[in-house]
Every structure is written in structure tokens, then in C-alpha cells.
Amino acid sequence: MSESPLPWAVIGAGPHGLTALKNLLERGIDAHGFERDSDLGGNWNYHAENSRVYESTHLISTKPFTQFPDFPMPDHYPDYPSHWQVHEYFQSYAGHFGLYDHLSLNTEVVRCTPVGVDAADGWDVTVCDRTTNTESTSRFGGVVVANGHNWWPKTPQYPGQDTFTGEIRHSAQYKGAEVLRGKRVLVVGAGNTGCDIAVESAQNSQSTVHSTRRGYYYNPKYAFGRPSDQTADLLLAMKLPLALRRIMFKTTLRLTVGDFTRFGLPKPDHDFFETHPIINQQLVYYVGHGDIVPRPDIDHFEDSTVVFTDGTEAEINLVIFATGYLAHFPFLDDDWLNPTGDHPVLARQIFTPRFDNLVVSGLIQPDSGQWTIAHWQGSLIAAYVELMRLDPARAQEFYRDVIEQTHVRFTGGADYKESTRHYYEIAHQEYLVALEGDLAVLERVSA
Amino acid sequence: MRKPRTVMRQWDWSVPSSGVYREVLSDVPVGWADEPRNMRTPPLLFIHGIAHGAWCFEENWLPAAAAKGFASYAVSLRGHGGSGGSRTLSRTLLRNYVHDVMQTITELPQPPVLVGHSMGALVAQLVADRYSPRGLVLLTPAPLTGSTPNLWHIAKQRPASAGAAVVGRTLPMTADQLFPGLDPATAQRYVSRLGRESPLVQYQLLGRRRIGPVRGPVMVAGTRSDSLVRVQDVERTAAAYGVKPTWLTRADGSAMGHDVMLDAGWDIALDQVLDFVTSKVAP
């Protein structure tokens, strides 16, 4: 390292960009963040071009695990805050820690170029100022990529889709229920967004069909007299084995909602904890009231009709594909993040074997709240960068060790269903134990 | 005493602390309200000890520190002073106090220096285990190694007091322990303001605690005639942070009582705290 080490660049000012920036600065590492929108918040900045939250979005996990551990959400926030509250929360985090002074808004990163062999001399980061439309390039010691993975829509193609006479839009273009009014709506996909939109459609549209490829467990937001994610974590804290937790949750669903298939919902083809949890108390309610008609996968489109794989048909004039998003890094080369199949595979979901000074934060889909993990990813990255400066040899040793574990996934013992939605799925408790161990190594505290 | 950084906080996640009304008293210098982020001096957040409340700092230190240019805040932990939670005090734990302090911190415009007194110093250290304050000032701190020897020490002098604490009543404290340098009328006024303490917290204080790495400068101060937190307790806490203890004395050189923010000589003690903040805490 040279006398005055180069600052680090942080791409994106969503929760992961903010925690990376805050933790780097806290350890005395000069860092600068770039955000293409006029405000921070990323996905949670409702008015931003690439924000995918809609009018009614609320958290599906509760405060204790979703908040930054060193900056809890205010007591007056509800269990499941709205996206407006989340955005305000991020703003007060940035204000408290003085992050605005280290953040360029309206500034889009268009290109990262490694300097020297394996970026040994750092990175040239080219940004575009979106107010003046001018480009500029500056050099950084390393780059934290935190541009999110829930903004680049993934849209399926079915036979006859191009000649379908109704409207087709991706949930990325869904901001509120007004587009549903008076329509015969088909919602495709049973992620949390798909279920939310199906429920909103049941409340607002003329009719609603919900197409899903498989059956899922629709978890309630409250169970055992408390928010269900807190119950789940309580069982984890009590170190109950996976099999027992499965039995308890299945029994609860059985005792409350009963057998999903009674409603015409498909029977889940997988076990509990094998798919990303769907937290939606209202979906089954509306199915039970006949306001949502469940259907299997789409077979093909015919003019204004959609034909499903079970042979049933529905007249539809608005299709919403809530079929998810793909990670997308337009400012990096495709082969830099260890692509395997069609998605990057990173050690600890953070480190790429290709460069030791290009790290990713936020490429995770936890089975619980996210921003506690955002904090610890930022903390780990900052501890790593700090060690790179204090003791480069030990930092290298850490990097090599962790890269050797690139194949390790943190599933909590479950076997995730093969699907793009599970590329970045992690079991939060197992993942955080790993980060805790890494931090102990980096900060050289004997455990 | 050091432990690795605590990432796994499953009890916080699964059984989160409830929120109660918090009394936060403050005195801020001119200009702070308009441009709090541009002030060079960091805000100070005072945390009181057993059975006290934010009032003990309001009495002298808040106005005096504000007059010297420091934005000063004091929070009453739940069940204390003007804060809510007195009805649930009997089942309150230290982590509830940590929650109260964390909530107070997030309302401050920039990270504060934490100034904890006695049990409040222990709370400040637990807070610093999860949040990096600009600095940490520990005044007559309840020892991380556990207060069992202190209780024994009290029992030898005042068996009835120690006995009360053992059976779950609030540890009785007298004017000559807390502020022997004050005139009887003032001392009596302060003693009458003392409230109750959570019995569970008093029991928790007896046990040993470990905390993770702490960033930023640390000041540990005590008094040589404190009958609640002994000289060796202060020395041990200071050693844990690799600093030398500061011994607080009055103008005539005599040692202060336990309540260094109320006892005669409080102005000198405050000056030493502010000197530390000015010289050690990066602007």
C-alpha cells in the first residue's frame, strides 16, 4: 500500500451501500458512495426510477431483526413498518452518521476498470452526473458493489404471449392498485410481491386469477401470539432442530388455515424452509372468499384468453408478471463475479475469486429480516479493508481462506428448491455465525 | 474480559424489548438547534446509576456543560425519573436499559460521547458493545467483573442495606455514601429524589460480563473514598481499556463521594470530563 491509501468506492445508497459506507468511515477508511437517484434508499426510495416498492409495501419481517443493530428503528414504528417509514429510517441513519457528506447523489456508475494486474493498483470508477450528463473518472483502492438485485425484471415467455390482446406488465411497473380497477387480472408468481398484488387485486379489480408453478406455505404474520418471524427466531434461539421446527409450523398452519388444497391451492411439493418464506396472511383469506382463483402455471395465451396447464381458461385483460428480478451489474464485466450458470457465486456472498478488492454487499435473500445482515456484511468488509492496510499479508491469508469456501452455502440444513429466486437464499442464523467467525479472525480476538 | 464481536443476538431478535416513554433532559449551546451536524464538539449523553434519574445530571452538569459549548443530554432509564415503565420495573433487565439508551442515541443528530455513572457506566459499556460512540466516559463504574465483592463490602459496613438488596429491595443508599461534601439540607433533597431499582438488574450487576472490542477513546474515573465502587474496581476497569484511571477530588484535594455529578467538587469533575472530550475525542 502507498503512503496515502486510495479511498474506496461504494456503488448504491440503498441499505447495503449505506452500511458499507458507514462501517468503512467508522474504521477511518476514506470512502465515497455513488447513487444514481436524487435521494438515498435504493429500492425503498419509492419515487426512484428503479424502485420496486409499491404504494402498499410493508416489511414482511419485523423490526428487531430487520433494523441495523447499531441504529434501531424508533419505538413508535409498528411491527411491520411501511416503505415510507423505512425510507425515513434510512435518511435518519445517514444523517446521524454523517453519510451525506460522503455521498454523490444523481451520480450513476457507468464503468469500473481494474488498474494493474488483478486490479493491484485499484479501480478507475467512471461516473455520470445525471444533472449535467457529464462523465468523470477517479481512482479508488477498491469497490463495494451494492446496487441491489431486485430491480432488473425477469419476464417469462409463453406461447402466444406476443399476440395476447390484453395488457402485460411486470410487477416492476406496479406502483399501486389504481391500474387494477375494473380489470380482469391475472397475477403470475407466488413470491411476496405476487401475493401482495393478488391480494390488492382481490380488493380492487373485477376478478383475480393467481397462477403459481407450485404450492407454497403461506405463513401468517403473527403466530403463537407474536410476530411469526420472532417466534421462528425464538425456536432457533432455543436450538430446536429443523425437523421439530417444521412440525411445529406445519401443525400451526394446519390448526389455523387447515389444508391448503381445500381451497384449490396446490399441495406444496417441498418441505417447510425449502423455499423463501412467503409471509402473507391475506392471500388464503381471499382465496377462501372466492376473490382470488388459484391456478397452476400458464400453458399458453390465445387472444384475450389465458390457458393454464390444467386445461382451465380465463378471460384476462391485465397480466402482471410478479416473476422476480435478476442480479444485474452493467458497470462490471460478466466474468468478474465468478458466474456459474447464469448467476454470480461468491464466497460468503461477498468475495469474488477474481479480485481481492472488489466486493459485493446485498446479494442475499435471507429467510428473515435483511438489514441486520447488511450491517454485518458492511462491518466485515470494513474490517477486511482495515486489515488490508494494517497487515496486508494477514488480509491476503484471510481472503485466500474465504475464497476456498466459495462453494459453501448457508442453508440452515434445508435443501432449497432449484429456482432463480433461491440463487441468493441464505439461512440467516447460519450465515451470521459464519460472519461472526470471520470478524473474530479479522479483528484477531481469540474466540 | 474481551470477547469477539457479538453478531448473534437471538434474544434481541426473538424477544425484543418493548418501548416506553422516555424522559430525555437536555441543555444545548446557542446555535446547536440550527446546525447540530456542523458543531465541532460532539453531543454528550449522560446515563445515570442505580435508583437515580436524568435529574441528577440536570442539577449541575447539563447547564454547566452547555455553557461550555457542549450539547448535553441525559436520559432517564425506564422506571426511573420521569420515564415510563415504573409498573414493569420489577421485571426489567439490563437489556431494556440498553434499548432505552439506543433509542435515545438514534434521536441525536450525530454520534455522542457516552458518559455513564455507576450502573449507567455498565449500561454505557453494553451500548458500546453494539454502537460505536465518539468516546466513552465511565464514572465510578459498576465493575464488569461483577459487584458481588462490592455487596460483600457493603454488608460488612451496613448489613441491613446489603440484606435488603439480597431479598430484592432497592439497595438503600445514604447521603454520606453519595455526596458527603454537601450541606444536610441539599443532601436530603437529593436523597429524597432517589427512586426504586429493578431487583433483576441488581442481581444482574452481581454477575460477570464480557464486552467486545470498543472503538474510540475511553476515560475511566473514580474517587478514592467511594464505598460503593472501590478503588480496585476502578483500576480494573481502567486496565481493561488500557487507560490510567482519573481520580476525582475537590478543590481542597479531598476525595469525592460516589455521586460525582452532585457532590461538592462536581464542577472540577465535569471540567476533567470536558477536558478529556476536548483533547481525546476527535473533532
PDB file of C-alpha atoms in Angstrom, chain A residues 22 26-28 62 64-65 67 69-76 91-92 95-98 100 226 229-231 233-239 372 375-376 379 386 428-430 432-433 435-436 439-440 443 445-447, chain B residues 2-22 37-38 43 78 98-112 127 129-133 210-213 215-216:
ATOM      1  CA  LYS A  22     -20.805   3.899   7.440  1.00  0.00           C
ATOM      2  CA  GLU A  26     -16.103   4.344  11.171  1.00  0.00           C
ATOM      3  CA  ARG A  27     -12.832   2.459  10.777  1.00  0.00           C
ATOM      4  CA  GLY A  28     -11.134   5.520   9.398  1.00  0.00           C
ATOM      5  CA  THR A  62     -40.443  -7.297  11.936  1.00  0.00           C
ATOM      6  CA  PRO A  64     -35.868  -6.428  15.706  1.00  0.00           C
ATOM      7  CA  PHE A  65     -34.103  -8.386  13.047  1.00  0.00           C
ATOM      8  CA  GLN A  67     -33.168  -2.957  11.649  1.00  0.00           C
ATOM      9  CA  PRO A  69     -28.277  -3.421  15.129  1.00  0.00           C
ATOM     10  CA  ASP A  70     -26.471  -0.173  15.939  1.00  0.00           C
ATOM     11  CA  PHE A  71     -29.354   2.065  14.885  1.00  0.00           C
ATOM     12  CA  PRO A  72     -32.688   0.547  15.918  1.00  0.00           C
ATOM     13  CA  MET A  73     -35.944   1.674  14.359  1.00  0.00           C
ATOM     14  CA  PRO A  74     -37.929   4.091  16.529  1.00  0.00           C
ATOM     15  CA  ASP A  75     -40.189   2.578  19.175  1.00  0.00           C
ATOM     16  CA  HIS A  76     -43.207   4.237  17.581  1.00  0.00           C
ATOM     17  CA  GLN A  91     -32.445   9.001   5.908  1.00  0.00           C
ATOM     18  CA  SER A  92     -32.066   9.399   9.656  1.00  0.00           C
ATOM     19  CA  GLY A  95     -27.928  11.881   8.811  1.00  0.00           C
ATOM     20  CA  HIS A  96     -26.857  10.566  12.216  1.00  0.00           C
ATOM     21  CA  PHE A  97     -23.635   9.058  10.880  1.00  0.00           C
ATOM     22  CA  GLY A  98     -22.878  11.992   8.573  1.00  0.00           C
ATOM     23  CA  TYR A 100     -24.456  12.671   3.184  1.00  0.00           C
ATOM     24  CA  ARG A 226     -46.374 -12.763  18.443  1.00  0.00           C
ATOM     25  CA  ASP A 229     -40.548 -14.313  12.497  1.00  0.00           C
ATOM     26  CA  GLN A 230     -39.872 -13.627  16.167  1.00  0.00           C
ATOM     27  CA  THR A 231     -41.447 -16.953  17.025  1.00  0.00           C
ATOM     28  CA  ASP A 233     -36.146 -16.993  15.891  1.00  0.00           C
ATOM     29  CA  LEU A 234     -37.214 -17.911  19.393  1.00  0.00           C
ATOM     30  CA  LEU A 235     -37.301 -21.549  18.342  1.00  0.00           C
ATOM     31  CA  LEU A 236     -33.844 -21.099  16.821  1.00  0.00           C
ATOM     32  CA  ALA A 237     -32.566 -19.449  19.982  1.00  0.00           C
ATOM     33  CA  MET A 238     -33.876 -22.461  21.878  1.00  0.00           C
ATOM     34  CA  LYS A 239     -31.838 -24.568  19.452  1.00  0.00           C
ATOM     35  CA  THR A 372     -29.090  -6.631  10.378  1.00  0.00           C
ATOM     36  CA  HIS A 375     -24.792  -4.123   8.833  1.00  0.00           C
ATOM     37  CA  TRP A 376     -22.655  -7.186   9.442  1.00  0.00           C
ATOM     38  CA  SER A 379     -18.801  -4.458   9.125  1.00  0.00           C
ATOM     39  CA  GLU A 386      -8.814  -2.130   7.517  1.00  0.00           C
ATOM     40  CA  HIS A 428     -29.755 -16.004   8.453  1.00  0.00           C
ATOM     41  CA  GLN A 429     -28.636 -17.751  11.621  1.00  0.00           C
ATOM     42  CA  GLU A 430     -26.078 -19.951   9.877  1.00  0.00           C
ATOM     43  CA  LEU A 432     -24.329 -14.735  10.647  1.00  0.00           C
ATOM     44  CA  VAL A 433     -22.458 -17.346  12.662  1.00  0.00           C
ATOM     45  CA  LEU A 435     -19.656 -13.711   9.633  1.00  0.00           C
ATOM     46  CA  GLU A 436     -19.124 -13.651  13.402  1.00  0.00           C
ATOM     47  CA  LEU A 439     -14.911 -10.882  12.197  1.00  0.00           C
ATOM     48  CA  ALA A 440     -13.122 -12.612  15.052  1.00  0.00           C
ATOM     49  CA  GLU A 443     -10.068  -8.443  14.455  1.00  0.00           C
ATOM     50  CA  VAL A 445      -9.793 -11.801  19.033  1.00  0.00           C
ATOM     51  CA  SER A 446      -9.428 -15.333  20.165  1.00  0.00           C
ATOM     52  CA  ALA A 447     -12.875 -16.848  20.398  1.00  0.00           C
TER      53      ALA A 447
ATOM     54  CA  ARG B   2     -12.588  -9.210  25.908  1.00  0.00           C
ATOM     55  CA  LYS B   3     -14.749 -11.286  23.660  1.00  0.00           C
ATOM     56  CA  PRO B   4     -15.259 -11.306  19.880  1.00  0.00           C
ATOM     57  CA  ARG B   5     -17.835  -9.012  18.379  1.00  0.00           C
ATOM     58  CA  THR B   6     -21.327 -10.286  19.114  1.00  0.00           C
ATOM     59  CA  VAL B   7     -23.235 -10.800  15.904  1.00  0.00           C
ATOM     60  CA  MET B   8     -25.744 -13.352  17.136  1.00  0.00           C
ATOM     61  CA  ARG B   9     -28.269 -11.608  19.335  1.00  0.00           C
ATOM     62  CA  GLN B  10     -31.084 -14.084  19.094  1.00  0.00           C
ATOM     63  CA  TRP B  11     -32.852 -12.964  22.247  1.00  0.00           C
ATOM     64  CA  ASP B  12     -32.949  -9.402  20.950  1.00  0.00           C
ATOM     65  CA  TRP B  13     -34.446 -10.687  17.711  1.00  0.00           C
ATOM     66  CA  SER B  14     -36.981 -13.065  19.168  1.00  0.00           C
ATOM     67  CA  VAL B  15     -37.993 -11.329  22.403  1.00  0.00           C
ATOM     68  CA  PRO B  16     -37.429  -7.646  21.619  1.00  0.00           C
ATOM     69  CA  SER B  17     -37.621  -5.027  24.323  1.00  0.00           C
ATOM     70  CA  SER B  18     -40.841  -3.065  24.484  1.00  0.00           C
ATOM     71  CA  GLY B  19     -40.704   0.690  24.145  1.00  0.00           C
ATOM     72  CA  VAL B  20     -41.760   3.016  26.965  1.00  0.00           C
ATOM     73  CA  TYR B  21     -41.993   6.787  27.270  1.00  0.00           C
ATOM     74  CA  ARG B  22     -38.509   8.189  27.759  1.00  0.00           C
ATOM     75  CA  ARG B  37     -24.409  18.489  12.405  1.00  0.00           C
ATOM     76  CA  ASN B  38     -21.873  21.234  11.925  1.00  0.00           C
ATOM     77  CA  PRO B  43     -23.001  15.838  21.964  1.00  0.00           C
ATOM     78  CA  ARG B  78     -37.245   3.072  32.248  1.00  0.00           C
ATOM     79  CA  VAL B  98     -29.620  -0.709  26.683  1.00  0.00           C
ATOM     80  CA  HIS B  99     -32.710  -0.414  24.492  1.00  0.00           C
ATOM     81  CA  ASP B 100     -33.642   2.910  26.127  1.00  0.00           C
ATOM     82  CA  VAL B 101     -30.175   4.330  25.542  1.00  0.00           C
ATOM     83  CA  MET B 102     -30.062   3.085  21.923  1.00  0.00           C
ATOM     84  CA  GLN B 103     -33.427   4.724  21.224  1.00  0.00           C
ATOM     85  CA  THR B 104     -32.125   7.973  22.708  1.00  0.00           C
ATOM     86  CA  ILE B 105     -28.963   7.810  20.616  1.00  0.00           C
ATOM     87  CA  THR B 106     -30.867   7.426  17.341  1.00  0.00           C
ATOM     88  CA  GLU B 107     -32.675  10.686  18.084  1.00  0.00           C
ATOM     89  CA  LEU B 108     -29.407  12.617  18.420  1.00  0.00           C
ATOM     90  CA  PRO B 109     -28.216  14.464  15.306  1.00  0.00           C
ATOM     91  CA  GLN B 110     -24.744  12.897  15.481  1.00  0.00           C
ATOM     92  CA  PRO B 111     -22.993  10.159  17.470  1.00  0.00           C
ATOM     93  CA  PRO B 112     -22.497  11.180  21.102  1.00  0.00           C
ATOM     94  CA  VAL B 127     -24.262   0.005  24.475  1.00  0.00           C
ATOM     95  CA  ASP B 129     -20.642  -3.235  22.506  1.00  0.00           C
ATOM     96  CA  ARG B 130     -23.129  -2.641  19.687  1.00  0.00           C
ATOM     97  CA  TYR B 131     -22.754   1.012  18.786  1.00  0.00           C
ATOM     98  CA  SER B 132     -19.525   2.977  18.350  1.00  0.00           C
ATOM     99  CA  PRO B 133     -19.822   6.155  20.413  1.00  0.00           C
ATOM    100  CA  ARG B 210     -17.810  -9.589  28.821  1.00  0.00           C
ATOM    101  CA  ILE B 211     -17.901  -6.989  26.102  1.00  0.00           C
ATOM    102  CA  GLY B 212     -16.475  -6.866  22.605  1.00  0.00           C
ATOM    103  CA  PRO B 213     -13.867  -4.556  21.107  1.00  0.00           C
ATOM    104  CA  ARG B 215     -13.514   1.866  19.345  1.00  0.00           C
ATOM    105  CA  GLY B 216     -12.700   5.384  20.322  1.00  0.00           C
TER     106      GLY B 216
END
